[in-house]
Amino acid sequence: MGRGQEDNPKPADRYSHPDPVTDEALDWLAYLQDEPDDPARRLAFQQWLAGDPVREEAVTRLERMRALPSLREATRQDAARVAGPMRTPAPVRGRHRASRMAAMAAAAALLLGIGLYEYPALMIRWQADYVTATGVIRRIALPDGSSMTLNTASAVALDFAGGRRQVTLLQGEAFFEVRKDADRPFRVTGHFSDAEVKGTAFAVRTDESEDSVLLTRGAVEVSRLSDPRDGRLLVPGQMVEATASGLSDAVAVDPNRPLAWLDGRIVVSDQPLGEALGELRRYFDGMIVIANRGAAATLVNGSFRLSDPEAAIRTLAASAGAATTRLPGGLLIIR
């Protein structure tokens, strides 16, 4: 870190992050937290940052995680557990103070270090107000009287304070039945799009590459997050897709197939087996490996209950002329 050992002794059993730059950044954050207003420490920290651009990136990631209320509370509780009761009336000096700070730094470093490995999933869980597990579909009443149905493995964050009606779809898919309120638009934001309505019913699905918005009743205006001028006004039965580079034209679709999950079913209609199993993976709490390329390209059909995705997988595989083998750990081999 470029500081003298006498300034910040490192216990031999202290947590070390596998990434050296992140490990140094964790040290610096703990060091600054001890005396955040010390100008000498701030100057030394700035000099360390200037030495390599990746250092600033590491600090930014850690600060973003440390700012989360859930992580701050977890860090406080874990530090208290490690360091023992902390008394505020009189300052603790010398060796006892150093030991306590080392324990707090170790607790924070451990939580942050683990967090970096699971950063995407942790970020979603810390931000989300509602999360569904794999295979779970849940209907939720919203504060304004609207309703939301979350599909499998989905997560949303809500903001209904100050008259707002804002939902952020962090992961997965949700269907909204919006209570009409001309004075308060209802907005749903995905990774690439923003959908605004006054009172309607529509579905939004998001993943790493695109958002899709499907309207079943009323009207919805969809715009691209990176360019709000790029927008589409949908009428019932239309769908639009948004990516980082653009917004598709609105296309007519039969909502019964993409929204069959609302009735606890999945409908497969002239789809390649590989594509159909890609959809079923969302509901199956295991892993599917397709080892038969011919079967993967075979068109399949059917309507299946989502409560038993493995039965649907086996039936579709058999219709494509493939066999299914189950291995320990929930691994299905299509061969």
Short mmCIF file of C-alpha atoms in Angstrom, two decimals, residues 197-314:
data_model
loop_
_atom_site.label_atom_id
_atom_site.label_comp_id
_atom_site.label_asym_id
_atom_site.label_seq_id
_atom_site.Cartn_x
_atom_site.Cartn_y
_atom_site.Cartn_z
CA VAL A 197 -48.84 4.12 -18.71
CA LYS A 198 -51.81 5.78 -17.01
CA GLY A 199 -53.93 2.65 -16.55
CA THR A 200 -53.48 -0.58 -18.46
CA ALA A 201 -52.25 -4.19 -18.39
CA PHE A 202 -48.87 -5.15 -19.78
CA ALA A 203 -45.83 -7.37 -19.26
CA VAL A 204 -42.14 -6.49 -19.16
CA ARG A 205 -39.27 -8.95 -19.41
CA THR A 206 -35.60 -8.10 -19.07
CA ASP A 207 -32.29 -9.91 -19.39
CA GLU A 208 -28.68 -9.00 -20.11
CA SER A 209 -29.25 -8.38 -23.82
CA GLU A 210 -32.76 -6.93 -24.20
CA ASP A 211 -36.07 -5.85 -22.72
CA SER A 212 -39.45 -6.80 -24.16
CA VAL A 213 -42.76 -5.05 -23.46
CA LEU A 214 -46.07 -6.71 -24.35
CA LEU A 215 -49.39 -4.87 -24.05
CA THR A 216 -52.69 -6.67 -23.42
CA ARG A 217 -55.01 -3.77 -22.54
CA GLY A 218 -54.97 0.02 -22.80
CA ALA A 219 -51.92 1.83 -24.17
CA VAL A 220 -48.26 2.03 -23.21
CA GLU A 221 -45.47 4.29 -24.39
CA VAL A 222 -42.07 2.60 -24.51
CA SER A 223 -38.82 4.52 -24.89
CA ARG A 224 -35.17 3.57 -24.86
CA LEU A 225 -33.30 4.51 -21.69
CA SER A 226 -30.21 5.68 -23.55
CA ASP A 227 -32.28 7.83 -25.93
CA PRO A 228 -35.78 8.76 -24.66
CA ARG A 229 -36.56 10.30 -28.06
CA ASP A 230 -36.60 6.79 -29.51
CA GLY A 231 -40.10 5.66 -28.51
CA ARG A 232 -43.06 3.52 -29.56
CA LEU A 233 -46.74 3.74 -28.64
CA LEU A 234 -48.21 0.25 -28.33
CA VAL A 235 -51.79 -0.86 -28.76
CA PRO A 236 -53.18 -4.12 -27.31
CA GLY A 237 -51.61 -7.22 -28.81
CA GLN A 238 -48.34 -5.50 -29.72
CA MET A 239 -44.83 -6.09 -28.43
CA VAL A 240 -41.60 -4.14 -28.73
CA GLU A 241 -38.00 -5.08 -27.89
CA ALA A 242 -35.31 -2.70 -26.63
CA THR A 243 -31.55 -3.23 -26.67
CA ALA A 244 -28.54 -1.04 -25.99
CA SER A 245 -28.45 -0.05 -29.65
CA GLY A 246 -32.09 0.47 -30.54
CA LEU A 247 -35.82 -0.08 -30.24
CA SER A 248 -37.61 -2.51 -32.55
CA ASP A 249 -40.78 -1.75 -34.43
CA ALA A 250 -43.98 -2.74 -32.65
CA VAL A 251 -45.13 -6.17 -33.84
CA ALA A 252 -48.43 -8.00 -33.40
CA VAL A 253 -48.28 -11.11 -31.20
CA ASP A 254 -50.71 -13.57 -29.67
CA PRO A 255 -50.31 -12.87 -25.93
CA ASN A 256 -51.67 -16.28 -24.96
CA ARG A 257 -48.34 -17.96 -25.66
CA PRO A 258 -45.83 -15.57 -24.00
CA LEU A 259 -48.17 -14.94 -21.08
CA ALA A 260 -49.26 -18.55 -20.50
CA TRP A 261 -47.13 -18.47 -17.34
CA LEU A 262 -49.84 -16.34 -15.70
CA ASP A 263 -52.01 -19.47 -15.79
CA GLY A 264 -49.17 -21.69 -14.61
CA ARG A 265 -48.40 -23.12 -18.02
CA ILE A 266 -45.84 -22.90 -20.81
CA VAL A 267 -46.90 -23.22 -24.44
CA VAL A 268 -44.47 -24.51 -27.05
CA SER A 269 -45.50 -24.07 -30.68
CA ASP A 270 -43.23 -25.18 -33.53
CA GLN A 271 -40.07 -24.27 -31.63
CA PRO A 272 -36.70 -26.03 -31.86
CA LEU A 273 -36.20 -28.24 -28.83
CA GLY A 274 -33.13 -26.25 -27.80
CA GLU A 275 -35.12 -23.01 -27.79
CA ALA A 276 -38.01 -24.56 -25.87
CA LEU A 277 -35.66 -25.97 -23.23
CA GLY A 278 -34.09 -22.53 -22.94
CA GLU A 279 -37.45 -21.24 -21.74
CA LEU A 280 -38.01 -24.21 -19.42
CA ARG A 281 -34.60 -23.62 -17.84
CA ARG A 282 -36.08 -20.52 -16.21
CA TYR A 283 -38.45 -22.74 -14.17
CA PHE A 284 -36.19 -25.73 -13.56
CA ASP A 285 -34.02 -25.57 -10.44
CA GLY A 286 -31.24 -27.60 -11.97
CA MET A 287 -29.11 -27.82 -15.10
CA ILE A 288 -29.97 -29.02 -18.61
CA VAL A 289 -27.26 -30.19 -21.00
CA ILE A 290 -28.22 -30.96 -24.61
CA ALA A 291 -25.82 -33.50 -26.09
CA ASN A 292 -27.91 -34.29 -29.18
CA ARG A 293 -27.61 -31.59 -31.83
CA GLY A 294 -30.15 -33.20 -34.11
CA ALA A 295 -32.76 -33.28 -31.39
CA ALA A 296 -31.96 -29.69 -30.39
CA ALA A 297 -32.97 -28.50 -33.87
CA THR A 298 -36.16 -30.60 -34.04
CA LEU A 299 -39.42 -28.64 -33.87
CA VAL A 300 -41.60 -29.52 -30.89
CA ASN A 301 -45.06 -28.59 -29.58
CA GLY A 302 -47.03 -28.87 -26.39
CA SER A 303 -48.63 -27.20 -23.40
CA PHE A 304 -47.24 -28.06 -19.98
CA ARG A 305 -47.76 -27.28 -16.31
CA LEU A 306 -44.94 -25.17 -14.88
CA SER A 307 -45.34 -26.92 -11.53
CA ASP A 308 -43.50 -29.93 -13.02
CA PRO A 309 -40.87 -28.57 -15.45
CA GLU A 310 -38.87 -31.80 -15.47
CA ALA A 311 -41.86 -33.70 -16.87
CA ALA A 312 -42.18 -31.10 -19.61
CA ILE A 313 -38.47 -31.39 -20.40
CA ARG A 314 -38.65 -35.19 -20.65
#
